[in-house]
Amino acid sequence: MKRAPFIAALFALGLALAAPLTLTGAGATFPYPLYAKYFAVYQKLTGVRVNYQSIGSGGGVRQLFAQTVHFGASDAPLSDAKVAEFKKRFKTEVVHVPTALGAVAVVYNLPGVQEPLKFTGELLAEVFLGKVRTWNDPKIAELNPGVRLPPLPVTVVHRSDGSGTTFVFTEYLAKVSPAWRERVGFGKSVSWPTGLGGKGNEGVAGMVRQTPGAIGYVELVYALQNKIPFAALKNRAGRFVLPSLASVKAAAALSDFPPDARVSLTDTPAPEGYPIASFTWILVYQDMAKNRAFKSRAQAEALAKLLWWIVHDGQAYNEPLHYARLPQVAVRVTEKNLRALTFGGEPLLR
Amino acid sequence: MPGWLYRRLGDRLFSALVVGLALGVVLAALAIVWVLYQGGREALHTFGFLGFLTGSRWDAVRGEFGAWPPLLGTLLTSAAALFLAFFPALSAALFVVEFAPRALKGAVAYLIDLLAALPSVVYGLWGIFVLVPLVRERVELPLFTWAAAHAPGLLAFLGPPTGIGMLSAILVLALMIVPYASALARDALALVPQSQREAMYALGATRWEVIRRVVIPYARAGIFSGVVLALARALGETMAVTMLIGNSVNLPYTLFGPAATMASLIANEFTEAEDDLHLSALIAVGFVLLLIALATNLVAAWVLRRMSLGEGRK
C-alpha cells in the first residue's frame, strides 16, 4: 500500500502531460469567423486548443492589459500612448501580428441606379457631414456622368455601436477632409453630425436596404456576402477603385512597411489599392513570461508557433472567407517580430 | 438527520436559509449600486454630477461626456410609450374581467401575456421589417408632405421621415409594456368583490357607471402597480429600442428623427470603449439610470400608500 501515493502522483503527471494545451484569446469581432476557422484547423493539426472570445477590440485590449488572456485581438492598432503605457507597465513590448485585411465598403440604396457610383473622399466626407443633402447634387452628378440620379434626399446611416469599422472609416475621412478632422475626428465611436445609427453591420445594411436614398458603410465581407451595391472610391493615385480582395491586398503592399506593423492603410499611396482598408491584428507580449496568463514555457511556445502558422499556412483560409491575404512585405516584417518573441529572454522560435 | 436533531434544529436551519438568501438579494442590489458608482466615479468627478446630467455633448473622440441627450431620450420614449399603452392595457384588462364570455377570457388573457414572453430582439426585428416601412409610408410621409404644404413651422418638430427614429421606438415600446400593465390590472379588477358590483347594479347603475365608480376605484392600487412595472420595463428596455431609435445623441430631438436612450447608448458603446473616461462615462450613465429607476419606485411606493390610505377612509 505504500506505493499508492507514488502511483497516484505518476497518474496525475500523466494526465497533465496528456492534457491538451489550451490558449485563450479575446478581442475583435470582425475577424471572428476567420479565427474560428484557423483555430479549428490548427487544433486538428497539432492538438492545441484555442478559446477565442469575440468580445470586441476594446475588451480584447483591456483583457491583454489585465493579463487574463494569452493574446488580444484588435481591429485598430494600439495608439502611441497605449504602446508607451504597455512598455512602462510590463517592461516589454507589445507585438502587433497582422493576420488579415478587411475593408469598408460604402453602400447605398438608389432605386433605378445600376452602375456603381463613384465618390471622392472629400465628397464622401461632405455627405457624412450632412452638407450634400440630395442625390442629384451637382457634386455627385459631376463624378458620375451619365448616371440618372434621382432627386431623393440623402439619408446617412452609420454604426451606432463602437467598432473597428467606424474607426477605419472615420480615419479615412479625417485624412482626406480637413472639415471632417476638425468637426468629428476619428475613433471607434464618434459624434456623428447627422444620420441614423444601426447596430452592427447587419443593422446598417438593414437600414440602408429599407430606406431609399440611404448611404452607409459596412465591412466589405458583409457587403459581398449580402450582395449590397457599393461605390468605387478615388484613391490617392487618382484611380477609382472598387473594393475587392485584390484591391484591398494591393492597398497593403507598401514599400515602407513599418517594423512594428502598426500601419494605417487608409488613403493608401498604392496605385491599385482601395483607400479604406485595414489590417486586423493579434496582440501579444514580446516577453511572454511578463504575461501572468502563461503558466509555462510550453504555452508560450505553442502561441508563437500558432502565430507563425497563421501568417504562413493559415493565410490559405483567408480568401474563401472573404478576408484579404497578407501581402509578402507584411509577412516578412511579422516573421522578424515573431522570431523576437521570448519567454523570460529565451527565444521561442528557432 | 436523526429525529431529535431535526426537531431541535430544523426550524432554525430553515429560517437561517431563508434569511440568508433574502439578505443575499439585498446585498447583490447594494453591490450593483456600489460597482456602478465606483465605475462611474471618474466621469462624475471630471464633469461633476450636475454637469454630467446636464451636459448635452457626447463625444468620445474629444472625451466630452454629458448624459442629457440619452437621459432626455429615455424619459421621452418611456413617458410617451406609457401614455400610449395605458388605455389599451386597461381596456384589455376590463374586457377580460368584465365583458368577455367565459370561453374567450382565457384565450385573450393568454395572448396578452404571451406578448410579455416575446424576446425583445424579436420586437426589434418585427419593428424593422414591418413597423418601420408602415410608419414611414402611412404616417410619416403623409404627415411630412402635409406639413410641408400647410404648416412649415411643424417641420422642425417632425424631423426626417425615414421610419427609423423616436416614433417607431415609442410604438414598439408601448406594445412591449402593454402586457405588464394589463396583467396586474386584470388581477386587481378580478379581485373586486362581486357584492360591490351587485350593490351598484341594485341601485340602477349602468355598466359604465359600475366600472367607473366601483370597479376601477376599488382596483386602482393594482392598476397603478401595473403602470409602475410597465414604466420600469420601458426605462430599461434596450434591444428593441436600439434597433429602432436610430441612435443619435444630437439635440434637439424630433418626433420622426433619431434619438438615443441611456440603455441603448450603453449597449452600443460599452464593448468598444477603450478609453477609461469613456468607459467610466458609460457606467455613470448606468448609475443615473439606476437612480431614475429608484426614484420611480420611491414615488410609486408613496403614491400607493396614499391610495391605500384613501381606501381606508372610504
XYZ file of C-alpha atoms in Angstrom:
664
model
C 0.000 0.000 0.000
C 2.959 2.317 0.387
C 3.278 2.656 -3.322
C -0.247 4.065 -3.750
C 0.655 7.775 -3.416
C 3.508 7.303 -5.821
C 1.261 5.705 -8.394
C -1.317 8.424 -7.891
C 1.336 11.078 -8.485
C 2.516 9.336 -11.612
C -1.040 9.112 -12.814
C -1.599 12.841 -12.221
C 1.611 13.630 -14.088
C 0.453 11.519 -16.993
C -2.852 13.364 -17.063
C -1.089 16.711 -17.015
C 1.150 15.727 -19.916
C -1.659 14.263 -21.931
C -3.984 17.243 -21.344
C -4.088 19.318 -24.500
C -2.501 22.741 -24.355
C -5.135 25.439 -24.237
C -4.628 29.035 -25.244
C -7.074 31.838 -24.536
C -7.619 34.964 -26.536
C -10.174 37.719 -26.671
C -10.968 40.683 -28.824
C -12.216 41.835 -32.193
C -15.483 40.504 -33.571
C -14.678 41.342 -37.189
C -12.135 38.513 -37.735
C -14.040 36.050 -35.561
C -15.251 33.756 -38.406
C -11.713 33.604 -39.749
C -10.161 32.942 -36.347
C -12.701 30.236 -35.629
C -11.605 28.552 -38.844
C -7.878 28.982 -38.062
C -8.234 27.559 -34.588
C -10.380 24.610 -35.634
C -7.905 23.635 -38.344
C -4.947 24.202 -36.057
C -6.423 22.011 -33.338
C -6.782 19.169 -35.838
C -3.193 19.653 -36.950
C -1.479 19.992 -33.597
C -3.963 19.289 -30.802
C -3.520 22.797 -29.414
C -6.874 24.200 -28.349
C -7.630 27.900 -28.638
C -10.539 29.571 -26.889
C -11.344 32.833 -28.577
C -13.944 35.186 -27.132
C -15.096 37.801 -29.606
C -15.910 40.475 -27.058
C -14.784 43.439 -29.170
C -11.401 45.051 -29.735
C -11.716 47.302 -26.705
C -12.368 44.354 -24.448
C -9.505 42.416 -26.047
C -7.031 45.180 -25.304
C -8.391 45.505 -21.779
C -8.007 41.749 -21.156
C -4.479 41.810 -22.545
C -3.553 44.577 -20.133
C -5.259 42.686 -17.310
C -3.241 39.556 -18.235
C -6.279 37.309 -18.260
C -5.670 36.154 -21.852
C -2.674 34.879 -23.785
C -3.381 37.147 -26.718
C -5.659 40.025 -27.577
C -7.098 40.885 -30.950
C -7.909 44.320 -32.277
C -9.080 45.973 -35.478
C -7.182 49.130 -34.629
C -3.508 49.286 -33.661
C -2.714 50.471 -30.154
C -2.111 54.211 -30.031
C 1.394 55.520 -29.314
C 0.255 56.400 -25.812
C -1.038 52.869 -25.203
C 2.163 51.332 -26.560
C 4.209 53.519 -24.229
C 1.949 52.677 -21.298
C 2.307 48.971 -22.094
C 6.085 49.223 -22.120
C 6.167 51.161 -18.879
C 3.823 48.807 -17.051
C 5.080 45.455 -18.249
C 8.714 46.180 -19.159
C 8.293 44.537 -22.518
C 6.992 45.453 -25.954
C 3.540 44.731 -27.322
C 3.828 42.895 -30.633
C 1.258 43.530 -33.368
C 0.782 40.457 -35.558
C -1.338 41.257 -38.640
C -3.476 38.283 -39.635
C -5.763 39.504 -42.394
C -7.068 42.561 -44.147
C -10.511 43.978 -44.135
C -12.047 46.883 -45.953
C -15.011 49.150 -45.539
C -17.468 49.350 -48.413
C -19.636 52.402 -48.979
C -23.102 51.008 -49.647
C -26.203 52.795 -50.841
C -29.794 52.275 -51.882
C -30.695 54.163 -55.039
C -33.657 52.718 -56.878
C -33.038 52.627 -60.629
C -29.272 53.100 -60.487
C -27.435 50.020 -61.766
C -23.825 51.072 -62.321
C -21.544 51.509 -59.283
C -21.368 55.131 -58.186
C -18.069 56.960 -57.920
C -17.047 59.026 -54.947
C -14.038 61.011 -53.865
C -13.036 61.107 -50.223
C -13.896 64.807 -49.941
C -17.365 64.252 -51.336
C -17.931 61.304 -49.020
C -16.949 63.489 -46.068
C -19.410 66.172 -47.176
C -22.180 63.609 -47.466
C -21.500 62.247 -43.984
C -21.236 65.788 -42.614
C -24.756 66.393 -43.914
C -23.670 69.071 -46.393
C -24.756 67.209 -49.518
C -28.447 66.685 -48.979
C -29.879 65.281 -52.194
C -28.663 62.636 -54.604
C -28.914 64.876 -57.664
C -26.487 67.346 -56.102
C -24.125 68.705 -58.803
C -21.109 67.418 -56.826
C -22.319 63.832 -57.143
C -23.502 64.299 -60.717
C -20.136 65.713 -61.774
C -18.350 62.495 -60.700
C -20.986 60.243 -62.223
C -21.752 61.490 -65.729
C -24.439 59.509 -67.476
C -25.991 58.196 -64.266
C -29.602 59.264 -63.753
C -29.519 60.364 -60.150
C -32.955 60.582 -58.505
C -33.862 63.748 -56.552
C -34.087 61.735 -53.312
C -32.900 63.140 -50.008
C -29.666 61.574 -48.747
C -30.149 59.540 -45.569
C -26.838 58.878 -43.861
C -26.599 55.572 -41.954
C -23.708 54.866 -39.617
C -22.759 52.336 -36.961
C -24.231 53.116 -33.573
C -22.026 50.671 -31.695
C -18.341 51.276 -31.209
C -16.479 49.370 -33.890
C -13.233 48.944 -35.768
C -15.216 49.535 -38.947
C -16.141 53.010 -37.772
C -12.545 53.614 -36.736
C -11.205 52.813 -40.199
C -13.933 54.720 -41.996
C -13.654 57.887 -39.921
C -9.867 57.738 -40.011
C -10.087 57.769 -43.786
C -12.476 60.726 -43.794
C -10.255 62.584 -41.339
C -7.259 62.031 -43.600
C -8.940 63.319 -46.752
C -11.141 66.057 -45.331
C -9.909 68.840 -43.044
C -13.525 69.747 -42.270
C -14.178 66.199 -41.006
C -10.978 66.185 -38.974
C -11.972 69.482 -37.394
C -15.626 68.713 -36.755
C -15.708 64.997 -35.958
C -12.244 63.436 -35.802
C -11.880 59.664 -35.773
C -12.405 56.794 -33.376
C -14.486 53.721 -32.702
C -17.405 55.833 -31.540
C -17.624 59.354 -32.876
C -20.131 62.144 -32.514
C -21.955 61.913 -35.839
C -23.196 65.219 -37.194
C -26.165 63.623 -38.937
C -27.863 60.390 -39.807
C -29.292 57.209 -38.341
C -27.308 54.714 -36.309
C -27.677 50.979 -36.865
C -26.200 48.362 -34.547
C -23.649 46.167 -36.239
C -23.061 45.594 -39.944
C -26.461 43.936 -40.172
C -28.139 46.965 -38.577
C -26.556 49.396 -41.028
C -27.199 47.143 -44.019
C -30.797 46.624 -42.915
C -31.461 50.345 -42.634
C -29.791 51.076 -45.970
C -31.893 48.423 -47.662
C -35.083 49.668 -46.089
C -34.563 53.325 -46.889
C -34.480 54.565 -50.477
C -31.789 57.236 -50.731
C -29.714 55.845 -47.883
C -25.925 55.684 -47.832
C -23.887 53.842 -45.234
C -20.736 51.822 -44.690
C -20.241 48.168 -43.788
C -17.445 45.633 -43.700
C -16.607 44.503 -47.225
C -17.129 40.880 -46.171
C -20.662 41.733 -45.234
C -21.397 43.676 -48.440
C -20.009 40.839 -50.588
C -21.909 38.091 -48.801
C -25.168 40.014 -48.929
C -24.737 41.453 -52.412
C -25.314 45.075 -51.483
C -24.251 47.602 -54.163
C -21.158 49.583 -53.191
C -19.292 52.588 -54.523
C -15.902 52.965 -56.204
C -13.606 55.412 -54.449
C -10.901 57.623 -55.880
C -7.594 56.684 -54.297
C -4.583 58.890 -53.775
C -3.124 57.845 -57.121
C -6.253 59.242 -58.776
C -7.922 55.992 -59.795
C -11.451 54.944 -58.985
C -11.173 51.580 -57.254
C -13.922 49.180 -56.263
C -13.331 47.278 -53.046
C -12.323 43.670 -53.701
C -9.932 41.184 -52.168
C -7.337 42.124 -54.793
C -7.617 45.907 -54.335
C -7.556 45.510 -50.558
C -4.441 43.368 -50.642
C -2.891 45.893 -53.032
C -3.566 48.649 -50.504
C -1.209 46.957 -48.048
C 1.678 46.408 -50.447
C 3.661 49.317 -49.082
C 7.343 49.703 -49.786
C 7.983 51.369 -46.430
C 6.248 48.878 -44.137
C 6.890 49.910 -40.520
C 8.872 47.387 -38.443
C 6.235 47.239 -35.677
C 3.457 46.505 -38.231
C 1.327 49.278 -36.765
C 0.338 50.811 -40.027
C -2.719 52.646 -41.191
C -3.701 51.716 -44.730
C -6.409 54.313 -45.213
C -5.814 56.681 -48.135
C -3.066 54.346 -49.277
C -0.486 55.584 -51.782
C -0.532 52.188 -53.540
C -1.753 52.840 -57.119
C -4.155 49.871 -57.291
C -5.162 49.993 -53.649
C -8.649 50.605 -52.269
C -8.419 53.561 -49.872
C -10.482 52.307 -46.881
C -8.637 49.130 -45.931
C -7.128 47.976 -42.695
C -5.264 45.147 -41.047
C -6.653 43.280 -38.136
C -4.109 42.306 -35.531
C -3.379 39.791 -32.810
C -1.566 41.418 -29.909
C 0.915 39.582 -27.699
C 3.611 40.345 -25.146
C 7.084 40.206 -26.655
C 8.401 38.575 -23.500
C 5.531 36.254 -22.759
C 6.830 35.480 -19.275
C 5.666 39.004 -18.359
C 2.063 37.951 -19.021
C 0.745 36.185 -15.941
C -1.730 34.260 -18.071
C 1.111 31.974 -19.170
C 1.727 29.113 -16.781
C 4.559 27.502 -18.695
C 7.051 27.977 -21.473
C 5.203 25.281 -23.417
C 2.152 27.516 -23.670
C 4.214 30.451 -24.913
C 5.871 28.218 -27.470
C 2.512 26.943 -28.636
C 1.273 30.514 -29.127
C 4.392 31.543 -31.048
C 4.042 28.516 -33.312
C 0.342 29.225 -33.807
C 1.079 32.801 -34.875
C 3.778 31.597 -37.251
C 1.301 29.161 -38.761
C -1.374 31.856 -39.126
C 0.804 34.236 -41.125
C 2.018 31.386 -43.379
C -0.138 28.298 -43.966
C -3.177 29.799 -42.267
C -3.404 32.522 -44.914
C -4.875 29.959 -47.303
C -8.132 30.182 -45.318
C -8.475 33.976 -45.689
C -9.856 34.359 -49.171
C -12.554 31.663 -49.071
C -13.962 33.635 -46.121
C -13.635 37.000 -47.950
C -10.703 38.308 -45.940
C -7.734 39.522 -47.966
C -4.393 37.746 -47.508
C -1.362 39.453 -46.045
C 0.999 40.837 -48.681
C 4.568 39.461 -48.679
C 6.025 42.601 -47.153
C 3.752 42.232 -44.100
C 4.657 38.564 -43.720
C 8.375 39.343 -43.796
C 8.095 42.053 -41.152
C 5.962 39.765 -38.987
C 8.415 36.868 -39.310
C 11.072 39.102 -37.844
C 8.767 40.166 -34.989
C 7.789 36.564 -34.229
C 11.428 35.490 -34.054
C 11.917 38.171 -31.417
C 9.269 36.614 -29.132
C 10.784 35.248 -25.946
C 9.878 33.579 -22.686
C 11.977 35.123 -19.960
C 14.553 36.209 -22.532
C 14.766 32.812 -24.246
C 13.625 32.946 -27.884
C 10.564 30.835 -28.628
C 11.090 30.117 -32.326
C 14.230 28.927 -33.985
C -30.724 13.685 10.071
C -31.844 11.948 13.308
C -35.295 12.877 14.541
C -34.240 14.743 17.679
C -31.730 16.827 15.746
C -34.336 17.634 13.144
C -36.785 18.703 15.837
C -34.233 20.894 17.546
C -32.520 22.393 14.507
C -34.913 22.017 11.576
C -36.775 25.264 12.039
C -33.649 27.230 12.776
C -31.897 25.870 9.729
C -34.859 26.747 7.598
C -35.114 30.313 8.861
C -31.367 30.757 8.555
C -31.596 29.628 4.950
C -34.490 31.954 4.136
C -32.887 34.952 5.835
C -29.564 34.203 4.210
C -30.966 34.007 0.708
C -33.083 37.121 1.207
C -30.103 39.038 2.501
C -28.141 37.778 -0.497
C -30.578 39.538 -2.812
C -30.284 42.760 -0.837
C -26.508 42.507 -0.830
C -26.443 41.906 -4.566
C -28.556 45.026 -5.127
C -26.252 47.088 -2.932
C -23.223 45.642 -4.678
C -24.645 46.730 -8.040
C -25.150 50.279 -6.787
C -21.652 50.322 -5.364
C -19.985 48.958 -8.506
C -21.858 51.372 -10.770
C -20.893 54.282 -8.557
C -17.266 53.165 -8.381
C -17.079 52.588 -12.117
C -18.679 55.900 -12.959
C -16.796 57.947 -10.390
C -14.123 59.116 -12.782
C -16.684 60.598 -15.165
C -18.876 62.001 -12.392
C -15.788 63.541 -10.836
C -14.500 65.013 -14.116
C -17.742 66.674 -15.136
C -19.423 66.997 -11.744
C -22.683 65.186 -11.049
C -24.886 68.023 -12.275
C -22.549 68.820 -15.137
C -22.712 65.190 -16.237
C -26.503 65.158 -16.006
C -26.982 68.381 -17.952
C -24.087 68.185 -20.406
C -25.517 67.932 -23.899
C -22.447 66.764 -25.818
C -21.469 63.105 -26.018
C -18.258 62.937 -27.993
C -15.892 60.036 -27.360
C -13.260 61.467 -29.700
C -12.885 64.650 -27.663
C -13.575 62.999 -24.327
C -16.646 65.127 -23.566
C -19.487 63.259 -21.967
C -22.842 64.665 -20.954
C -25.760 62.384 -20.192
C -28.540 64.840 -21.015
C -29.324 63.607 -24.580
C -29.761 59.930 -23.619
C -31.468 60.925 -20.351
C -33.984 63.023 -22.257
C -34.419 60.221 -24.794
C -35.198 57.702 -22.058
C -37.688 59.983 -20.331
C -39.451 60.975 -23.563
C -39.762 57.487 -25.012
C -40.818 55.915 -21.702
C -43.392 58.582 -20.918
C -44.849 58.529 -24.414
C -44.935 54.742 -24.542
C -46.603 54.571 -21.141
C -49.198 57.126 -22.235
C -49.931 55.134 -25.389
C -50.001 51.799 -23.580
C -52.110 52.737 -20.581
C -55.585 52.882 -22.098
C -55.242 49.793 -24.308
C -53.839 47.867 -21.351
C -56.668 48.947 -19.052
C -59.243 48.249 -21.751
C -57.820 44.796 -22.335
C -57.994 44.063 -18.618
C -61.567 45.350 -18.384
C -62.550 43.323 -21.410
C -61.176 40.135 -19.930
C -62.698 40.662 -16.485
C -65.994 42.398 -17.230
C -67.026 41.780 -20.811
C -65.511 38.675 -22.335
C -67.593 35.486 -22.419
C -66.091 32.758 -20.278
C -64.706 30.877 -23.246
C -62.834 33.903 -24.548
C -61.429 35.139 -21.220
C -58.631 32.606 -21.001
C -57.595 32.904 -24.624
C -57.382 36.689 -24.631
C -55.529 36.845 -21.323
C -53.148 34.186 -22.541
C -52.380 36.020 -25.762
C -51.723 39.291 -23.967
C -49.398 37.534 -21.537
C -47.631 35.978 -24.481
C -46.631 39.463 -25.616
C -44.543 39.724 -22.477
C -42.787 36.462 -23.228
C -41.554 37.506 -26.673
C -37.828 38.303 -26.608
C -37.185 41.974 -27.242
C -34.925 41.261 -30.217
C -37.998 39.757 -31.883
C -39.842 43.025 -31.306
C -36.850 44.797 -32.824
C -36.877 42.627 -35.943
C -40.620 42.965 -36.318
C -40.160 46.703 -35.917
C -37.532 46.930 -38.635
C -39.290 44.762 -41.173
C -42.953 45.535 -40.549
C -43.464 48.615 -38.447
C -40.782 50.900 -39.890
C -41.944 50.711 -43.541
C -45.540 51.032 -42.374
C -44.832 54.046 -40.201
C -42.765 55.666 -42.923
C -45.277 55.186 -45.745
C -48.543 55.578 -43.841
C -47.725 58.027 -41.077
C -44.530 59.958 -41.510
C -44.500 60.702 -45.236
C -48.162 61.837 -45.409
C -47.738 63.970 -42.291
C -44.474 65.370 -43.579
C -45.819 66.317 -47.002
C -48.947 67.773 -45.422
C -46.837 69.834 -43.028
C -44.551 70.967 -45.833
C -47.564 72.327 -47.701
C -49.680 73.708 -44.880
C -47.635 74.143 -41.730
C -43.941 74.597 -42.434
C -43.463 75.539 -38.801
C -44.138 71.941 -37.833
C -41.316 70.518 -39.961
C -38.606 71.301 -37.433
C -40.632 69.405 -34.858
C -41.345 66.402 -37.080
C -37.877 65.665 -38.416
C -36.805 63.430 -41.310
C -39.491 60.871 -42.264
C -37.297 57.784 -42.569
C -39.306 55.467 -40.347
C -36.315 54.821 -38.098
C -36.474 57.070 -35.089
C -38.263 58.086 -31.940
C -41.809 57.427 -33.186
C -41.161 53.813 -34.171
C -39.281 53.188 -30.943
C -42.166 54.598 -28.897
C -44.735 52.478 -30.731
C -42.814 49.246 -30.214
C -42.054 50.148 -26.623
C -45.741 50.793 -25.993
C -46.627 47.410 -27.417
C -43.994 45.744 -25.270
C -45.235 47.192 -21.994
C -48.954 46.635 -22.545
C -48.918 43.096 -21.081
C -47.181 44.251 -17.886
C -49.706 46.959 -17.202
C -52.530 44.744 -18.320
C -51.699 41.643 -16.280
C -51.601 43.481 -12.957
C -54.693 45.485 -13.776
C -56.506 42.290 -14.666
C -55.655 40.653 -11.352
C -56.722 43.754 -9.459
C -60.016 44.020 -11.333
C -60.748 40.355 -10.760
C -60.309 40.894 -7.011
C -63.115 43.452 -6.840
C -65.814 41.642 -4.793
C -68.886 40.689 -6.728
C -71.056 42.139 -3.960
C -69.748 45.640 -4.770
C -70.862 45.354 -8.349
C -74.208 43.833 -7.404
C -74.883 46.608 -4.916
C -74.268 49.182 -7.623
C -76.461 47.409 -10.130
C -79.166 47.173 -7.477
C -79.122 50.962 -7.309
C -79.849 51.055 -11.028
C -76.369 51.932 -12.248
C -75.360 51.257 -15.841
C -72.380 49.111 -16.654
C -70.284 52.182 -17.393
C -71.194 53.663 -14.023
C -70.361 50.442 -12.234
C -66.950 50.267 -13.855
C -66.160 53.930 -13.418
C -67.431 54.344 -9.852
C -66.766 50.990 -8.266
C -64.554 48.620 -10.172
C -61.752 50.975 -11.200
C -61.582 52.927 -7.924
C -61.521 49.666 -5.988
C -58.723 48.258 -8.136
C -56.748 51.454 -8.598
C -53.782 50.414 -6.469
C -53.299 47.275 -8.560
C -53.737 49.195 -11.793
C -51.183 51.723 -10.649
C -48.729 48.959 -9.699
C -49.030 47.649 -13.253
C -48.267 51.114 -14.604
C -45.163 51.336 -12.452
C -43.983 47.920 -13.570
C -44.564 48.882 -17.191
C -42.676 52.127 -16.716
C -39.725 50.316 -15.149
C -39.699 47.974 -18.094
C -39.807 50.879 -20.567
C -36.971 52.736 -18.825
C -34.629 49.785 -19.105
C -35.646 48.321 -22.456
C -32.553 48.064 -24.601
C -32.510 45.791 -27.604
C -35.693 46.692 -29.463
C -35.162 50.392 -28.837
C -31.559 50.229 -30.013
C -32.664 48.602 -33.241
C -35.328 51.208 -33.987
C -34.457 54.545 -32.472
C -31.670 55.497 -34.879
C -29.130 56.144 -32.123
C -28.196 59.791 -32.351
C -27.213 61.971 -29.421
C -27.617 65.183 -31.397
C -30.126 67.505 -29.787
C -32.751 68.691 -30.428
C -34.707 65.501 -30.889
C -37.605 65.402 -33.323
C -40.633 63.157 -33.428
C -39.571 61.182 -36.503
C -35.836 61.704 -36.196
C -33.232 59.571 -34.454
C -32.616 59.777 -30.719
C -30.859 57.709 -28.072
C -31.781 56.298 -24.684
C -29.464 55.559 -21.796
C -29.821 51.811 -22.164
C -29.267 51.920 -25.932
C -26.208 54.117 -25.552
C -24.640 51.699 -23.081
C -25.450 48.708 -25.265
C -23.933 50.429 -28.279
C -20.699 51.739 -26.905
C -19.759 49.517 -23.990
C -17.943 46.757 -25.853
C -15.533 49.025 -27.690
C -14.948 51.708 -25.083
C -11.183 51.577 -24.678
C -10.635 54.963 -23.186
C -11.008 54.926 -19.383
C -13.076 58.099 -19.248
C -15.407 56.805 -21.969
C -15.984 53.546 -20.119
C -16.467 55.407 -16.877
C -18.988 57.745 -18.509
C -20.973 54.758 -19.770
C -21.039 53.186 -16.323
C -22.067 56.539 -14.899
C -24.981 56.561 -17.332
C -25.917 53.174 -15.894
C -25.718 54.696 -12.420
C -28.027 57.536 -13.457
C -30.452 55.038 -14.956
C -30.446 53.168 -11.671
C -31.154 56.387 -9.759
C -34.080 57.114 -12.050
C -35.479 53.631 -11.532
C -35.047 54.059 -7.794
C -36.766 57.445 -7.840
C -39.647 55.989 -9.868
C -40.097 53.210 -7.341
C -39.985 55.559 -4.377
C -42.589 57.853 -5.898
C -44.703 54.822 -6.768
C -44.492 53.484 -3.213
C -45.530 56.878 -1.869
C -48.483 57.146 -4.251
C -49.555 53.593 -3.425
C -49.530 54.376 0.277
C -51.692 57.428 -0.276
C -54.060 55.333 -2.351
C -54.486 52.724 0.339
C -54.968 55.482 2.937
C -57.777 56.780 0.774
C -59.334 53.343 0.709
C -59.311 53.239 4.488
C -61.252 56.481 4.695
C -63.983 55.349 2.401
